[in-house]
Coordinates of N, CA and C in Angstrom, one line a residue:
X160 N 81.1 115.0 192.9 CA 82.2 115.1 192.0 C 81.7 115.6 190.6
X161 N 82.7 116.5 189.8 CA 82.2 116.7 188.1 C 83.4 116.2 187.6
X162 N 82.4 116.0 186.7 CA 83.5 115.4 185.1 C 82.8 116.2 184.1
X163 N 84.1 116.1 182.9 CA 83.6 116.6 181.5 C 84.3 115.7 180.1
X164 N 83.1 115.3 179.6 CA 83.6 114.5 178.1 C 84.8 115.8 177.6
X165 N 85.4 114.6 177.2 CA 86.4 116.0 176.1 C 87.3 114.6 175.1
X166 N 88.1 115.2 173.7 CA 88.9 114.6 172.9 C 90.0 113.9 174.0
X167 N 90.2 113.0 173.8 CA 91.7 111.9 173.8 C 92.9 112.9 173.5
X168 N 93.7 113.1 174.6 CA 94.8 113.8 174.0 C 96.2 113.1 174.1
X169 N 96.9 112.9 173.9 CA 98.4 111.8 174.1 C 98.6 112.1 175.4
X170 N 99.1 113.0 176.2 CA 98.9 113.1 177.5 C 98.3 111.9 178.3
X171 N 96.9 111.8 177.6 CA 96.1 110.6 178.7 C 96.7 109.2 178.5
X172 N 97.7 108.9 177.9 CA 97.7 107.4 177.1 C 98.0 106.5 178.5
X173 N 98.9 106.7 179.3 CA 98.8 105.7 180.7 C 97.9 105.8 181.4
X174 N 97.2 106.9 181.5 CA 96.3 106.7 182.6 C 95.0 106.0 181.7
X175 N 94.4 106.5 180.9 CA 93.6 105.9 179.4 C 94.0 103.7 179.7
X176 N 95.3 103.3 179.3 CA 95.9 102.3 179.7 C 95.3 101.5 181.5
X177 N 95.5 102.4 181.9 CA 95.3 102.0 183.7 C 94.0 101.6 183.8
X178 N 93.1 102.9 182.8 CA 92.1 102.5 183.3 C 91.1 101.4 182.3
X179 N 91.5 101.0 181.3 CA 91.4 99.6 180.4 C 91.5 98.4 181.4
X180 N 92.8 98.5 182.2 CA 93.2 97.6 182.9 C 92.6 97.1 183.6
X181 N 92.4 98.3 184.8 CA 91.1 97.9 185.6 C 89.9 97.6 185.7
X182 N 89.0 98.3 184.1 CA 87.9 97.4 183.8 C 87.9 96.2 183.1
X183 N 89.0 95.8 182.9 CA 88.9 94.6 182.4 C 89.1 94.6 180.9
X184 N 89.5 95.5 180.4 CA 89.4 95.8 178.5 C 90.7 95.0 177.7
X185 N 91.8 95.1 178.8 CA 92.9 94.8 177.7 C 92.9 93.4 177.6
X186 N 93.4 92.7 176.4 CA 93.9 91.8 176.4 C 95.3 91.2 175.9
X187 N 95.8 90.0 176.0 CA 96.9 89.8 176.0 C 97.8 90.1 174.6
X188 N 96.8 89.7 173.9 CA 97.3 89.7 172.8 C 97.3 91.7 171.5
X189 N 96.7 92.2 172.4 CA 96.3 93.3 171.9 C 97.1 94.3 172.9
X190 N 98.1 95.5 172.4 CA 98.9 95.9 172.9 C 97.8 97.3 172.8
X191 N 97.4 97.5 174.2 CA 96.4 98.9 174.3 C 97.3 100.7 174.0
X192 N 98.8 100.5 174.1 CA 98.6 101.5 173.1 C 99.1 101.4 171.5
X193 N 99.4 100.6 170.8 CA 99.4 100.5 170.0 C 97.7 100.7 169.6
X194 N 96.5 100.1 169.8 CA 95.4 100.5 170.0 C 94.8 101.9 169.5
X195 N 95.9 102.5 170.8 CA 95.5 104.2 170.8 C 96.0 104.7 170.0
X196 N 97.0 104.2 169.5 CA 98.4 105.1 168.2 C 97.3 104.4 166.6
X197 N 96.8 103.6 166.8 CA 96.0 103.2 165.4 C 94.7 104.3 165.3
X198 N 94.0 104.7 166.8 CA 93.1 105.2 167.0 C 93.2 106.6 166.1
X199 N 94.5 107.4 166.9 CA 94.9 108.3 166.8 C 95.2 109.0 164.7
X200 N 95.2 107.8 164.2 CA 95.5 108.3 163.2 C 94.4 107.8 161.9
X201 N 93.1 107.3 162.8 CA 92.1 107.3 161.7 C 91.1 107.7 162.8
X202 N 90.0 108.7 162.6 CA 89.1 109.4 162.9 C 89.5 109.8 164.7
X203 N 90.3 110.3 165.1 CA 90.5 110.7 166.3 C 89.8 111.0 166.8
X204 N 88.7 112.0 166.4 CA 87.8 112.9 167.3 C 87.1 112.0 167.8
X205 N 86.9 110.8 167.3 CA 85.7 109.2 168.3 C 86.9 109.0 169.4
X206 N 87.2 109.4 169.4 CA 88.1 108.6 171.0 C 87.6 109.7 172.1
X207 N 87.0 109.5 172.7 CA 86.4 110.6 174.3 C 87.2 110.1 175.4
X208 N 87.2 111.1 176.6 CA 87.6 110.7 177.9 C 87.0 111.1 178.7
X209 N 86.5 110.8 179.9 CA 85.9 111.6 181.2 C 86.7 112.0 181.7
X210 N 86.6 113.1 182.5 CA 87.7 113.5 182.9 C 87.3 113.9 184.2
X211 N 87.7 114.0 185.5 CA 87.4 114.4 186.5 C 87.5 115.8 186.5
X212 N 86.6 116.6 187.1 CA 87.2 117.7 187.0 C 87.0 118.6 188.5
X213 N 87.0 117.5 189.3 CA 86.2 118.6 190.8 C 88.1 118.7 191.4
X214 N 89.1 118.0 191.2 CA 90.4 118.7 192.0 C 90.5 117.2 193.3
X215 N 89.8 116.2 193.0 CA 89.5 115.6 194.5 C 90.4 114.3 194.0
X216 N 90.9 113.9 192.9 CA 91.2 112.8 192.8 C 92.4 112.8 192.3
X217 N 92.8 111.6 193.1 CA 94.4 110.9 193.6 C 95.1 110.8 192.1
X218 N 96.1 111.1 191.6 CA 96.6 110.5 190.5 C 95.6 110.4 189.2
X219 N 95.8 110.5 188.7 CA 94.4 110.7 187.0 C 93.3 110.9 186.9
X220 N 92.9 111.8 186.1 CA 91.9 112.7 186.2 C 91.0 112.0 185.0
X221 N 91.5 111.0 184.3 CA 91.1 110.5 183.6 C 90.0 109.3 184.2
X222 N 88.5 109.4 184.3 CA 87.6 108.6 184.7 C 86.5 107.7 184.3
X223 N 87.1 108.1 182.3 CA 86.0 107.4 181.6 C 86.7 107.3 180.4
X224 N 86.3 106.0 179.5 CA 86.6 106.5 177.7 C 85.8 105.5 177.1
X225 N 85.7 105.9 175.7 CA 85.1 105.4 175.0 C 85.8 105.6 173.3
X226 N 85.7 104.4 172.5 CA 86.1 104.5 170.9 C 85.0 104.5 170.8
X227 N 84.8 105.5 168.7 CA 84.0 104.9 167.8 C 85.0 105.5 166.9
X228 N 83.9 104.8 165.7 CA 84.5 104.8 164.4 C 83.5 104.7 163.3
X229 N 83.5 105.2 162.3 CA 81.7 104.9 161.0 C 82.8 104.7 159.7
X230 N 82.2 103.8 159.6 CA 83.2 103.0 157.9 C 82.3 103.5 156.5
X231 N 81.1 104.5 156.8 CA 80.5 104.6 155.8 C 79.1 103.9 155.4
X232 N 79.3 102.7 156.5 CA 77.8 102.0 156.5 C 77.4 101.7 158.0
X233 N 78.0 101.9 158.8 CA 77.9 101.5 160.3 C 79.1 102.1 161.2
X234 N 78.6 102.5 162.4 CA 79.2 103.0 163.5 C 79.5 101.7 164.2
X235 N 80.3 102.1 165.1 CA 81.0 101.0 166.2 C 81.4 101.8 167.5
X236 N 80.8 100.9 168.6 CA 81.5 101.5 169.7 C 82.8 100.5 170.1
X237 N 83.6 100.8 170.7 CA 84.9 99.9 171.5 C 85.2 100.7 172.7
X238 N 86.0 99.9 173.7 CA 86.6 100.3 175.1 C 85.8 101.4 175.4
X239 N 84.4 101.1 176.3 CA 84.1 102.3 176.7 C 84.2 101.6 178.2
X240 N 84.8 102.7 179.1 CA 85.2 101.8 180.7 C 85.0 102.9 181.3
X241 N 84.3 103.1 182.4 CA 84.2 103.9 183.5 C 85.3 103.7 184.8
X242 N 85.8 104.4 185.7 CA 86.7 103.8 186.7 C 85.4 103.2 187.9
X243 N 85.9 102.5 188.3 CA 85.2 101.7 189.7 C 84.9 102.8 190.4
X244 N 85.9 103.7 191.1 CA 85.3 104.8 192.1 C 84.5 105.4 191.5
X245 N 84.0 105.7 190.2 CA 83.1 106.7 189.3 C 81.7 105.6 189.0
X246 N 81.7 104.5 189.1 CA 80.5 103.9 188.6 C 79.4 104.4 188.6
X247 N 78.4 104.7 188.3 CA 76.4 104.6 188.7 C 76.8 105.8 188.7
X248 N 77.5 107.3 187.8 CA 77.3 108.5 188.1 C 76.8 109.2 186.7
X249 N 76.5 108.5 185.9 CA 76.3 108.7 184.4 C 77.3 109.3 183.6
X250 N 78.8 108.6 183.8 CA 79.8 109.2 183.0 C 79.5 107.6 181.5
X251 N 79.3 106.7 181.7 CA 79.2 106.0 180.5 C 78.3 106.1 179.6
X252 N 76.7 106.7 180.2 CA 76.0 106.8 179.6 C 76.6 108.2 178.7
X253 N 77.0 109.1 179.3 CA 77.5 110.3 178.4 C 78.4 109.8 177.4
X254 N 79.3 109.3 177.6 CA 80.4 108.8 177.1 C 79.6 108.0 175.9
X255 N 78.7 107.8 175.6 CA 77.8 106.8 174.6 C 77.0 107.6 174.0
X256 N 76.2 108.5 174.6 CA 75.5 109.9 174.0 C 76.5 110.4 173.1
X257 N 77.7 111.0 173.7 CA 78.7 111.8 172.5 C 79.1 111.2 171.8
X258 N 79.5 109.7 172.0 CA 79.5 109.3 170.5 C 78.5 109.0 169.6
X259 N 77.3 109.1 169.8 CA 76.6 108.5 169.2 C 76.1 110.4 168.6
X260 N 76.0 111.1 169.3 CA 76.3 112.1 168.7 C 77.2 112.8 167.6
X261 N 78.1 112.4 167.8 CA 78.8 112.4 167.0 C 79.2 111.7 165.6
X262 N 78.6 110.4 165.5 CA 78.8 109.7 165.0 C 77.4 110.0 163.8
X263 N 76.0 110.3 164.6 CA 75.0 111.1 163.9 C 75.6 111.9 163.1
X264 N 76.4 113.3 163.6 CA 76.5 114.2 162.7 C 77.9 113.5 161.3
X265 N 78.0 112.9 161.7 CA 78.7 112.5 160.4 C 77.9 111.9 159.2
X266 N 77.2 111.7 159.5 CA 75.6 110.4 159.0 C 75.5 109.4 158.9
X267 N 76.2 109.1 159.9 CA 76.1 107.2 160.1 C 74.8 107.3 160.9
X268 N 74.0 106.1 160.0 CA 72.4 106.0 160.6 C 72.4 105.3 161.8
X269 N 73.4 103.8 161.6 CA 73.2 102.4 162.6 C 74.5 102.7 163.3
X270 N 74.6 102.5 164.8 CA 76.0 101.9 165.6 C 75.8 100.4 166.4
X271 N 76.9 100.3 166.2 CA 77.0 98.4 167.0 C 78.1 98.3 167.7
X272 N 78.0 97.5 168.4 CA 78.6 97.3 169.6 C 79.1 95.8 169.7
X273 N 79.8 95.4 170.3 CA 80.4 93.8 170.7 C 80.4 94.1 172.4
X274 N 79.7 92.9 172.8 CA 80.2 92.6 174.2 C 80.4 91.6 174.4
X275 N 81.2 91.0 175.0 CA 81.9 89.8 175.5 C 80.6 88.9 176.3
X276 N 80.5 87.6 175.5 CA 80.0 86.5 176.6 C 80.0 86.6 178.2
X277 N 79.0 86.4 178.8 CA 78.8 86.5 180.1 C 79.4 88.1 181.1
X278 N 79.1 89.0 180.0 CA 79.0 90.2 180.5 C 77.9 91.3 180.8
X279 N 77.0 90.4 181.9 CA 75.3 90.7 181.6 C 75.4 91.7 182.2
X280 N 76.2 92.2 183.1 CA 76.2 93.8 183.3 C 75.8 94.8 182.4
X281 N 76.9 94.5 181.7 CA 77.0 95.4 180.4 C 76.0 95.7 179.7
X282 N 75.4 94.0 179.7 CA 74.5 93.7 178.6 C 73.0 94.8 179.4
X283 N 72.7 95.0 180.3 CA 72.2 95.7 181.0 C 72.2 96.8 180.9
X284 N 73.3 97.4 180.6 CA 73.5 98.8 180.7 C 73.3 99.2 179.4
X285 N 73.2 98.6 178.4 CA 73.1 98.9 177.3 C 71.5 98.7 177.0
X286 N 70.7 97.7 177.4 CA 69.4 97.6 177.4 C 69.0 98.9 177.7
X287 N 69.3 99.4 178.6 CA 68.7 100.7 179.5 C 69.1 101.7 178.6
X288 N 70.2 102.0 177.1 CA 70.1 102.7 176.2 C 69.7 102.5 174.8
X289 N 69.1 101.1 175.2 CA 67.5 101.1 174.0 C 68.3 100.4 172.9
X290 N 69.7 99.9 173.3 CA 70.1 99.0 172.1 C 70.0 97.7 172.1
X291 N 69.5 97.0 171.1 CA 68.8 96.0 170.4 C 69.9 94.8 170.5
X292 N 69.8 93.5 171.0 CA 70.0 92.5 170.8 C 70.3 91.9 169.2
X293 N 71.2 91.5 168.9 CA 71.0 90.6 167.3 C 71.6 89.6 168.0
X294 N 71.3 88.6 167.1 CA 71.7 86.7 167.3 C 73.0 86.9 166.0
X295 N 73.8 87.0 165.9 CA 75.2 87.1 164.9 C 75.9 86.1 165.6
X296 N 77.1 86.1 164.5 CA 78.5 85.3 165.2 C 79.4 86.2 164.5
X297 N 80.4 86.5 165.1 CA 81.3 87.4 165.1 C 82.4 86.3 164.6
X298 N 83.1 87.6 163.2 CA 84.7 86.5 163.1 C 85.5 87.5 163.2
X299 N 86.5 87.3 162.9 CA 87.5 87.8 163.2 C 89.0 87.6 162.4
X300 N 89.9 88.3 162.1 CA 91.4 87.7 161.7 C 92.0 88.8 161.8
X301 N 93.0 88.4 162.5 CA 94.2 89.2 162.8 C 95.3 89.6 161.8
X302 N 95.5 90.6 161.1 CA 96.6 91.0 160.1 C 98.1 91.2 160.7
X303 N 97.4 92.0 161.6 CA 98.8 92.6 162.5 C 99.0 91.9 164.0
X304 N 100.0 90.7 164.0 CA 100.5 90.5 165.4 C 101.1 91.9 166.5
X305 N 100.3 92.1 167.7 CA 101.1 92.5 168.1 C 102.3 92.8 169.2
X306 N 102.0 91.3 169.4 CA 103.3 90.0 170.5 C 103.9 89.7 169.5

């Protein structure tokens, strides 16, 4: 099968949504497209999508995504999910190259990442792209309810 990175276009937002769902990204309290509509209107071009592009697949052609974002001192990656049928084919690793490419040419030096407790998969997959462990505690506060 091929795929090709390309921009987030409004078009994708349910299938984008479907496939959050399935890897496990959304949560309850975080409304994934409101997400996308916040995405959409501060640095868009960090939002990628895989896209299937061989003609072979059932309903959405959408098979990969990934956020970032650079505040001027640091990069961030968010929701990067591959679909299940797509796993082990190197659409996440791309999906992480382009942003991090991207995120270079803007000149953000450092990017970080958050992964969820007891997600050693992940944590694995990310070893294997040479990113670094830190011991932090992460806080958090919510401005905007969006239940």
């Amino acid at each position: 099968m091929s795929w090709a990175v390309r921009a987030f276009e409004r078009a994708d937002t349910e299938s984008v949504v479907a496939l959050w769902t399935e890897a496990g990204l959304t949560r309850p309290w975080n409304d994934p497209r409101l997400d996308i509509e916040r995405k959409l209107r501060v640095q868009p071009e960090l939002f990628l999508v895989a896209e299937d592009t061989s003609g072979d697949v059932d309903g959405t052609a959408i098979v990969g995504t990934v956020m970032a974002g650079y505040d001027g001192h640091r990069g961030w990656i968010y929701y990067l999910a591959s679909a299940e049928s797509h796993r082990h084919r190197g659409i996440a690793r791309a999906l992480v190259r382009e942003a991090e490419r991207l995120l270079e040419a803007m000149g953000c030096p450092k990017v970080q990442l958050m992964v969820r407790e007891g997600n050693d998969g992940v944590l694995a997959f990310y070893d294997a792209l040479d990113y670094e462990r830190f011991s932090v505690t992460n806080l958090g506060k919510r401005l905007i309810d969006d239940v």
